[in-house]
PDB file of C-alpha atoms in Angstrom:
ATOM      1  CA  UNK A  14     115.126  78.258  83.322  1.00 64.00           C
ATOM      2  CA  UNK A  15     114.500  79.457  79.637  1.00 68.00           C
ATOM      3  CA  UNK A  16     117.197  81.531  78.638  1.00 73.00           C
ATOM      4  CA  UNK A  17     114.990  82.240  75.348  1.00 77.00           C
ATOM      5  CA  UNK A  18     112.539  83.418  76.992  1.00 80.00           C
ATOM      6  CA  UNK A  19     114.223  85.324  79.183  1.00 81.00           C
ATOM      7  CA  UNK A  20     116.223  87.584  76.491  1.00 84.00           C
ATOM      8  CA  UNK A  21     112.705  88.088  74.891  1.00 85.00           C
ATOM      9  CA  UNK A  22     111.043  89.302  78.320  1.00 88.00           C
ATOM     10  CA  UNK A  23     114.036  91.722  79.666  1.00 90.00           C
ATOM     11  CA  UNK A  24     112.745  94.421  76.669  1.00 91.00           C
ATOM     12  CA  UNK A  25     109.292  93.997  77.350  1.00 91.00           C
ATOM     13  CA  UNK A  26     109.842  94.101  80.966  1.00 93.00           C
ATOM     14  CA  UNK A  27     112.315  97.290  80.543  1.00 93.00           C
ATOM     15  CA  UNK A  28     109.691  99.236  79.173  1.00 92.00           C
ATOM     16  CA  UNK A  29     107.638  98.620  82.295  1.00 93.00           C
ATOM     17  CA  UNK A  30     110.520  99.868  84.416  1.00 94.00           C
ATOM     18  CA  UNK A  31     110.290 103.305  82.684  1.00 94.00           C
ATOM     19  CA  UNK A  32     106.905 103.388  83.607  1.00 95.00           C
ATOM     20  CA  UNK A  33     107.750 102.677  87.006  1.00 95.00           C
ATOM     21  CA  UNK A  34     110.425 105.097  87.049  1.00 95.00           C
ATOM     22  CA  UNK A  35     107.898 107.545  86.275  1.00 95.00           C
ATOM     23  CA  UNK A  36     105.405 106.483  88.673  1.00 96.00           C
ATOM     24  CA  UNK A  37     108.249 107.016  91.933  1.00 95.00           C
ATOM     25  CA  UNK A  38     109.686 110.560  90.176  1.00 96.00           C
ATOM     26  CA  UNK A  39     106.084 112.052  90.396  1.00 96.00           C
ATOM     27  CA  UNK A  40     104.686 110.788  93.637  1.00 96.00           C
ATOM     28  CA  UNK A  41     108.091 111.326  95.639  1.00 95.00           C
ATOM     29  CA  UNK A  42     107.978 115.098  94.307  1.00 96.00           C
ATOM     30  CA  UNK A  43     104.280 115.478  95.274  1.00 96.00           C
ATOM     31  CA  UNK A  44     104.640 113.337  98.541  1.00 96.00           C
ATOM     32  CA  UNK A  45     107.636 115.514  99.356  1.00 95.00           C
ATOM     33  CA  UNK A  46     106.557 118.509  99.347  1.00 95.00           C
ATOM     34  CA  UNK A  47     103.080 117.805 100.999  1.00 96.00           C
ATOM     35  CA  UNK A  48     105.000 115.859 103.585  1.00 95.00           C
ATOM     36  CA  UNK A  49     107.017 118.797 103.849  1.00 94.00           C
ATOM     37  CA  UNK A  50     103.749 120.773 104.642  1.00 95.00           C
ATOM     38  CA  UNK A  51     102.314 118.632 107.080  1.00 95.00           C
ATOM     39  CA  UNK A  52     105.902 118.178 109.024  1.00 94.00           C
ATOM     40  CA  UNK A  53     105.670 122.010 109.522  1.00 92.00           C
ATOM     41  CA  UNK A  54     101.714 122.111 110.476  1.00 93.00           C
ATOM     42  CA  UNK A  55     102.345 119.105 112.734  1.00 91.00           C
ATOM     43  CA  UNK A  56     104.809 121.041 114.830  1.00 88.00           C
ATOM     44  CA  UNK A  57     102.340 124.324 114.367  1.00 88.00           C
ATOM     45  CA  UNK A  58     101.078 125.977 117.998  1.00 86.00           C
ATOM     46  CA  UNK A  59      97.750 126.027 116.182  1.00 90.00           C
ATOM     47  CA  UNK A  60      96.005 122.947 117.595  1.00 91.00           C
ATOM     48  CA  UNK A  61      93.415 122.394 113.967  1.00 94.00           C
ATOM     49  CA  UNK A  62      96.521 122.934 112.221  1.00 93.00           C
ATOM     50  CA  UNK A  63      98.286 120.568 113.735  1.00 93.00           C
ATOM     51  CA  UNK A  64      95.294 118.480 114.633  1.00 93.00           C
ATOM     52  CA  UNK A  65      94.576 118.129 110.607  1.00 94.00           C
ATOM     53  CA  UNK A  66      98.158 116.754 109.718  1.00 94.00           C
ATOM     54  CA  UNK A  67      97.975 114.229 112.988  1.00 93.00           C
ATOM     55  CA  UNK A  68      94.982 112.798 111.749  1.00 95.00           C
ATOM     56  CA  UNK A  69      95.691 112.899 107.714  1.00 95.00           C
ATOM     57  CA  UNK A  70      98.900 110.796 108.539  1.00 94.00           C
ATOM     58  CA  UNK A  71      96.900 108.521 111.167  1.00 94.00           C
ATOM     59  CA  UNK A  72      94.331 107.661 107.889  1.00 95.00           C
ATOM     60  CA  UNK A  73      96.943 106.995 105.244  1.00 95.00           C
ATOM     61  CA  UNK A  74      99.305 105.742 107.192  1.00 95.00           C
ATOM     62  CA  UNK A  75      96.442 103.256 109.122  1.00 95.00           C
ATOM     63  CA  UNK A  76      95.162 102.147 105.806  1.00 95.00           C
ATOM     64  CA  UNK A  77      96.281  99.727 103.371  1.00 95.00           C
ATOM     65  CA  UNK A  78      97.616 101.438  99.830  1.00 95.00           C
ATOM     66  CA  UNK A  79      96.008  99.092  98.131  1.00 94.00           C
ATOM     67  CA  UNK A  80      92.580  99.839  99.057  1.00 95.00           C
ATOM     68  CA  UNK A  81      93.512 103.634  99.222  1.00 95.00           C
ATOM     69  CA  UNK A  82      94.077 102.963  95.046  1.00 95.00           C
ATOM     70  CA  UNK A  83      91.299 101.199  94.748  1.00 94.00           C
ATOM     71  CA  UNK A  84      88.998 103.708  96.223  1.00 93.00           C
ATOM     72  CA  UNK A  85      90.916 106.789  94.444  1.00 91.00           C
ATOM     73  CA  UNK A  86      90.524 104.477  90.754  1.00 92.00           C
ATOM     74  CA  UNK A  87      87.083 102.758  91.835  1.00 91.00           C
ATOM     75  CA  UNK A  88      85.573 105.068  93.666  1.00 89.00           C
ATOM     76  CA  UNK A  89      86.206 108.555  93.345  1.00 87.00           C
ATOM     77  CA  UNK A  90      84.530 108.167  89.955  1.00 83.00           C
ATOM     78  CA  UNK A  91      80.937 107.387  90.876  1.00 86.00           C
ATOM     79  CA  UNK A  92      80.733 110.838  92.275  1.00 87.00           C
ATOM     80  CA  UNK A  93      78.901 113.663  89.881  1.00 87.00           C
ATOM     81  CA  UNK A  94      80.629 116.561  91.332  1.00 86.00           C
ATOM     82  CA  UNK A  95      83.884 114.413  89.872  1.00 86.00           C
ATOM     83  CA  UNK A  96      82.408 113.707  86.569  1.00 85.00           C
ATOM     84  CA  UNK A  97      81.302 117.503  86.104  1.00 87.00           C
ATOM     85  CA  UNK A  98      85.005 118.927  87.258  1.00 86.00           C
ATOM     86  CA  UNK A  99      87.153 118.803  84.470  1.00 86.00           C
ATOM     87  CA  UNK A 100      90.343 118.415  86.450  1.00 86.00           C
ATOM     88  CA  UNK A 101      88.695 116.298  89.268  1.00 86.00           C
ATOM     89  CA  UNK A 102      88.062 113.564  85.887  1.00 88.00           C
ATOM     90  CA  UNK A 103      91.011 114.014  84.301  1.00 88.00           C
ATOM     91  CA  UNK A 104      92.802 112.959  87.117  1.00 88.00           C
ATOM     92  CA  UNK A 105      90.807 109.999  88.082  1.00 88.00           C
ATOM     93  CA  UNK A 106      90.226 108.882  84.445  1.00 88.00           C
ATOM     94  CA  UNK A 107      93.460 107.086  84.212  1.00 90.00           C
ATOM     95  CA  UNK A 108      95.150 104.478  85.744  1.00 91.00           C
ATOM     96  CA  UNK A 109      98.124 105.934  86.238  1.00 93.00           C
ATOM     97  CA  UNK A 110      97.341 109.573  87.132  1.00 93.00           C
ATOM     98  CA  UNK A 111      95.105 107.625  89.520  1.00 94.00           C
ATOM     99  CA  UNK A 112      98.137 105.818  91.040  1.00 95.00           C
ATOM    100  CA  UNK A 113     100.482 108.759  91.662  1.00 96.00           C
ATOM    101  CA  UNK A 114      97.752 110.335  93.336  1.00 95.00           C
ATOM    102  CA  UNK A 115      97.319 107.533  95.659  1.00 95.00           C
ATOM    103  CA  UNK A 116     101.116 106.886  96.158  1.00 96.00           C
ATOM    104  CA  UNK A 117     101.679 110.793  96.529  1.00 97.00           C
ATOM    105  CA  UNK A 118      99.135 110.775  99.396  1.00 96.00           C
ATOM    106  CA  UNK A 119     100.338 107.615 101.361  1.00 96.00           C
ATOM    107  CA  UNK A 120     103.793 108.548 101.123  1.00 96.00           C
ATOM    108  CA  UNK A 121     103.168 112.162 101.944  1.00 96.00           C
ATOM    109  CA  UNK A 122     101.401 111.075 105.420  1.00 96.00           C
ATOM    110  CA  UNK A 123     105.210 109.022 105.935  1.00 96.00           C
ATOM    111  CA  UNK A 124     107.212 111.583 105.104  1.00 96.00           C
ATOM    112  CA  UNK A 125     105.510 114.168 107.171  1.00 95.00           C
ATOM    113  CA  UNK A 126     106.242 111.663 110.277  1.00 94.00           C
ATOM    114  CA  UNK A 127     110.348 111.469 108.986  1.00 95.00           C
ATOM    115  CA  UNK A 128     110.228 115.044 108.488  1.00 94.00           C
ATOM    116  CA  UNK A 129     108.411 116.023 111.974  1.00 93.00           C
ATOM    117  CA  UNK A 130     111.436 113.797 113.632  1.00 91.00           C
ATOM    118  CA  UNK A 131     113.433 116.001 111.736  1.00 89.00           C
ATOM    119  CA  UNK A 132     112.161 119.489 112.831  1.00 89.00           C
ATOM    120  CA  UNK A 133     112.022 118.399 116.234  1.00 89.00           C
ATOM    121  CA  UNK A 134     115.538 116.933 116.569  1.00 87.00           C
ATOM    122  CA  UNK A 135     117.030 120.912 115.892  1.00 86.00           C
ATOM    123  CA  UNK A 136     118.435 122.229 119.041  1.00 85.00           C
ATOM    124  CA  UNK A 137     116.028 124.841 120.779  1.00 84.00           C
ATOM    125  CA  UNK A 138     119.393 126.621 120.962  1.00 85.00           C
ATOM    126  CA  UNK A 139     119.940 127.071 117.667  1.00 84.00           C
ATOM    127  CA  UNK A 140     116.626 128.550 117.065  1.00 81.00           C
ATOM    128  CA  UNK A 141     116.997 131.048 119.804  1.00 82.00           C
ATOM    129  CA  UNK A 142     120.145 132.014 118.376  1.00 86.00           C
ATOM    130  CA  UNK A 143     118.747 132.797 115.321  1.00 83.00           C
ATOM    131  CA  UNK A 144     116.189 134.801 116.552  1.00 81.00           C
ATOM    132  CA  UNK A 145     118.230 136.699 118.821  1.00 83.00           C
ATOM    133  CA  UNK A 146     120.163 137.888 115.505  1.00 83.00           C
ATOM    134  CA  UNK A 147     116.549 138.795 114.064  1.00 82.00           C
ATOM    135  CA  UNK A 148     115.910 136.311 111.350  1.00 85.00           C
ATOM    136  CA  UNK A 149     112.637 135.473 110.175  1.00 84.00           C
ATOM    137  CA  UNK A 150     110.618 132.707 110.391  1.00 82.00           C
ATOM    138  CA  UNK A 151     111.225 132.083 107.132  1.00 85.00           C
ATOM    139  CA  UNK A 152     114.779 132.385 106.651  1.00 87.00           C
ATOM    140  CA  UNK A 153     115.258 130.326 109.844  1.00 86.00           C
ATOM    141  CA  UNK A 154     113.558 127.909 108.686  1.00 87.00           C
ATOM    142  CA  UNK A 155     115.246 128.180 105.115  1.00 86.00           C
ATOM    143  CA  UNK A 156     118.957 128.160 106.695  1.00 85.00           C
ATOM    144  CA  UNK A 157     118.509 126.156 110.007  1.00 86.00           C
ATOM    145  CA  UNK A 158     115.693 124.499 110.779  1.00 87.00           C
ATOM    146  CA  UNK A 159     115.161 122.732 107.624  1.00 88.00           C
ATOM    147  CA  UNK A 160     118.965 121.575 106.921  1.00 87.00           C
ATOM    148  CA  UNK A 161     119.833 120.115 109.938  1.00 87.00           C
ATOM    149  CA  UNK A 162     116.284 118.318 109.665  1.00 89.00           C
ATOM    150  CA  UNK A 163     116.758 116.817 106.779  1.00 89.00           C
ATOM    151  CA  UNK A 164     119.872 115.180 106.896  1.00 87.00           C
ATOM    152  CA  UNK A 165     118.651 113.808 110.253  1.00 87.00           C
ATOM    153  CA  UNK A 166     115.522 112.346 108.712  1.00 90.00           C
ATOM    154  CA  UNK A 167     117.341 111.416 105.449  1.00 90.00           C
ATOM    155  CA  UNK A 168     118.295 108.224 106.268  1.00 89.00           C
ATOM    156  CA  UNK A 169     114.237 107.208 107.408  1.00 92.00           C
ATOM    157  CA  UNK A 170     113.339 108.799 103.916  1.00 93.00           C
ATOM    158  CA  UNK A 171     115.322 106.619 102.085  1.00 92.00           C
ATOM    159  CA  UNK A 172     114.096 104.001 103.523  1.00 94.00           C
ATOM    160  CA  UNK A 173     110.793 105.314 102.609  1.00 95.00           C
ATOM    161  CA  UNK A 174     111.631 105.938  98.627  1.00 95.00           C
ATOM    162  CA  UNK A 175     112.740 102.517  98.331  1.00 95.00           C
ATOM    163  CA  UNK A 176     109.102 101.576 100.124  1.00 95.00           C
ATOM    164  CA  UNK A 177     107.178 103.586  97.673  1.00 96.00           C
ATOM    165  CA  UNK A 178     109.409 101.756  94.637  1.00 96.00           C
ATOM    166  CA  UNK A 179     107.899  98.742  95.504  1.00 95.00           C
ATOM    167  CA  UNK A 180     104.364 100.204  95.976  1.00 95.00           C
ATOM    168  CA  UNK A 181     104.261 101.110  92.416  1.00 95.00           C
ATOM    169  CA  UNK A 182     103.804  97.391  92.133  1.00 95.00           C
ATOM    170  CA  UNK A 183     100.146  97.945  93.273  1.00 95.00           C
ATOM    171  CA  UNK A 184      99.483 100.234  90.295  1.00 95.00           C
ATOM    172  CA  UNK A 185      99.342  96.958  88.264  1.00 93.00           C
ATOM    173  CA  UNK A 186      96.056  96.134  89.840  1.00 93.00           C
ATOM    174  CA  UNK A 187      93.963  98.913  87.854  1.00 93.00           C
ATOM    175  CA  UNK A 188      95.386  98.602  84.334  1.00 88.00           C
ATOM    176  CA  UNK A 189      98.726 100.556  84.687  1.00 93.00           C
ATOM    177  CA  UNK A 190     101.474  98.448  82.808  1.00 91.00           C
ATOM    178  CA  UNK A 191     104.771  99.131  84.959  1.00 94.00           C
ATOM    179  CA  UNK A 192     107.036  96.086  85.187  1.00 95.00           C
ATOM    180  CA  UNK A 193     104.655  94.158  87.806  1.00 94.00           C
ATOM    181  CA  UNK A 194     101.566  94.589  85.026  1.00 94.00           C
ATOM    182  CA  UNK A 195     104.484  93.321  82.270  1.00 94.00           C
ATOM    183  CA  UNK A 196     104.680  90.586  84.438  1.00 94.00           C
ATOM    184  CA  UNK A 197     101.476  89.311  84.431  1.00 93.00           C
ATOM    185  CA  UNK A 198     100.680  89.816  81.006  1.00 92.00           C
ATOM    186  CA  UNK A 199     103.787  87.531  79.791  1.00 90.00           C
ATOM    187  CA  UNK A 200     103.282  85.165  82.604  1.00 90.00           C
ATOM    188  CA  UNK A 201      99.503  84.999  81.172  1.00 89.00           C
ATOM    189  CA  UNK A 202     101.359  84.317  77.500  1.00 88.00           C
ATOM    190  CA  UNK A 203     103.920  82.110  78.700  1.00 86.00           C
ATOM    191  CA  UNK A 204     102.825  80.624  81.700  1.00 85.00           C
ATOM    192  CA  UNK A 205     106.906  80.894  82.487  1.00 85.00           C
ATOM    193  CA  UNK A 206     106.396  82.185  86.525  1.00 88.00           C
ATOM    194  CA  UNK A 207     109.432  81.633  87.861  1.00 88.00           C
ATOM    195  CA  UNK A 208     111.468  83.375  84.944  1.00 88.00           C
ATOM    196  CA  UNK A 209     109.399  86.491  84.318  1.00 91.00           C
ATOM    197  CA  UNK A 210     108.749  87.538  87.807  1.00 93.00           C
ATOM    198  CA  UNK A 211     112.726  86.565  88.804  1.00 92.00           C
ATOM    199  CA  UNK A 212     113.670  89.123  85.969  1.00 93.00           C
ATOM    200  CA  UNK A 213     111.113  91.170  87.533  1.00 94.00           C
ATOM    201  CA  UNK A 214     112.454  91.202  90.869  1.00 94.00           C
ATOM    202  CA  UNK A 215     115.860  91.258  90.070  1.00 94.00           C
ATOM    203  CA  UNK A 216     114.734  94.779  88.257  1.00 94.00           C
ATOM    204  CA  UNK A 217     112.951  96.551  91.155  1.00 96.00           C
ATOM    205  CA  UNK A 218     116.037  95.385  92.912  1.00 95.00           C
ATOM    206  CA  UNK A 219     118.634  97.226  91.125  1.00 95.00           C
ATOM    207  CA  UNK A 220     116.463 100.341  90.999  1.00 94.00           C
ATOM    208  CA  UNK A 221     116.273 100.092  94.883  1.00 95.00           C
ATOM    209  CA  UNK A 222     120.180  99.848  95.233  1.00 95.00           C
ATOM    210  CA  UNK A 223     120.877 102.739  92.875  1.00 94.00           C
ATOM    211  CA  UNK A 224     118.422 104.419  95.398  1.00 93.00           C
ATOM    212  CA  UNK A 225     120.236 103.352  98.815  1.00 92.00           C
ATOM    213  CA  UNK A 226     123.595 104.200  96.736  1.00 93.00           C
ATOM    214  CA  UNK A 227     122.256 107.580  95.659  1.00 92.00           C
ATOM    215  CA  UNK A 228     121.013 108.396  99.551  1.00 90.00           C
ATOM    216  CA  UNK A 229     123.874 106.820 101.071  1.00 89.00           C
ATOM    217  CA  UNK A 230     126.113 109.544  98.977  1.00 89.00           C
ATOM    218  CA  UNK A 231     123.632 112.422 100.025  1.00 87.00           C
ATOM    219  CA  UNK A 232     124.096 111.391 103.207  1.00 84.00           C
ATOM    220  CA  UNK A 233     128.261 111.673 103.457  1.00 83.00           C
ATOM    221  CA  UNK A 234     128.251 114.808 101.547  1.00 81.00           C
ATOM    222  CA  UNK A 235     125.555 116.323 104.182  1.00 75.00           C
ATOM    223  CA  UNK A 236     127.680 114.451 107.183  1.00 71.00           C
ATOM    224  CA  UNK A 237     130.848 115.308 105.842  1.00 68.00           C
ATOM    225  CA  UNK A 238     131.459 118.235 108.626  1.00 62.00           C
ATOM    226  CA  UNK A 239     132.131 114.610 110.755  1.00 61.00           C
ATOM    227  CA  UNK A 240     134.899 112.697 109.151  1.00 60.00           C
ATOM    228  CA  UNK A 241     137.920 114.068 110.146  1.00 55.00           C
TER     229      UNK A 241
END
């Protein structure tokens, strides 16, 4: 081990790690809350509603997210009605706007499974109470439905932030320098393997225990109605 070289590449590396950061703060807000849409058309009575999310989540989820970036950076682009939409290109024009589209999607397609567990884990009873005392749809959903789903499906989405973490890895592969693309640039300098992709490791690592911590806590305060 080079402990030289290893003082010079934690810096470098850090700087990838705030890229990262970004990378899982954007696509978990955007796979959230279309996750959170599909969830709700997946339990819909409406069979093309519902028949739309079952199938969205059978794509993304059946598909690699590697080649799902790879057509979104690759591919999307060779189409004129792309080129000619100003938002379509600015979107696909970058490497990393390209990869939080990409990650946004896949993990959306997961979430809406975690979240449909959720919704369908609230007691019929419950429901029918609530209607009986006249509440919307809307507020039911806003002050039952959706609390007691989530903090049965939050344990499954944490799992699933700490999975999309380490998908930002992928983002490396078309240009975006997070700590992965870091990585292989100083390994390509240094030809140092083992030490630049153990301090990369040991990074994503960290981030992903901060995550379990930070569930973990959502979790007792949501649970705490159960310790005596």
């Amino acid at each position: 081990m080079d402990f030289d070289l290893i003082r010079e590449a934690v810096p470098v590396l850090l700087k990838g790690l705030r890229v990262t950061a970004q990378l899982t703060l954007f696509s978990m807000l955007i796979g959230f809350s279309l996750g959170l849409l599909l969830a709700i058309m997946r339990v819909s009575t409406n069979r093309f509603v519902s028949g739309f999310a079952k199938y969205y989540s059978t794509v993304f989820r059946g598909t690699p997210l590697l080649v799902q970036i790879f057509l979104f950076y690759y591919g999307l682009g060779q189409f004129s009605f792309v080129k000619e939409n100003a938002v379509l290109w600015w979107v696909v024009s970058d490497g990393a706007r390209c990869a939080v589209m990409a990650l946004a999607l896949n993990t959306a397609a997961y979430t809406s499974e975690i979240l449909r567990g959720g919704l369908m884990s609230v007691p019929h009873g419950l429901v029918e109470a609530a209607q009986a005392c006249g509440m919307s749809r809307v507020l039911r959903f806003r002050r039952i439905e959706f609390p007691l789903a989530i903090r049965q499906a939050l344990p499954a989405y944490g799992n699933e932030v700490v999975l999309l973490v380490k998908g930002t890895s992928l983002a490396s592969t078309i240009t975006v320098l997070e700590v992965t693309g870091y990585a292989k640039r100083l390994m390509s300098q240094t030809y140092a393997v083992l030490e630049v992709f153990a301090i990369a490791g040991a990074l994503y690592l960290v981030t992903n225990l901060i995550l379990v911590a930070l569930v973990r806590a959502l979790e007792n305060r949501f649970m705490r109605h159960h310790r005596r």
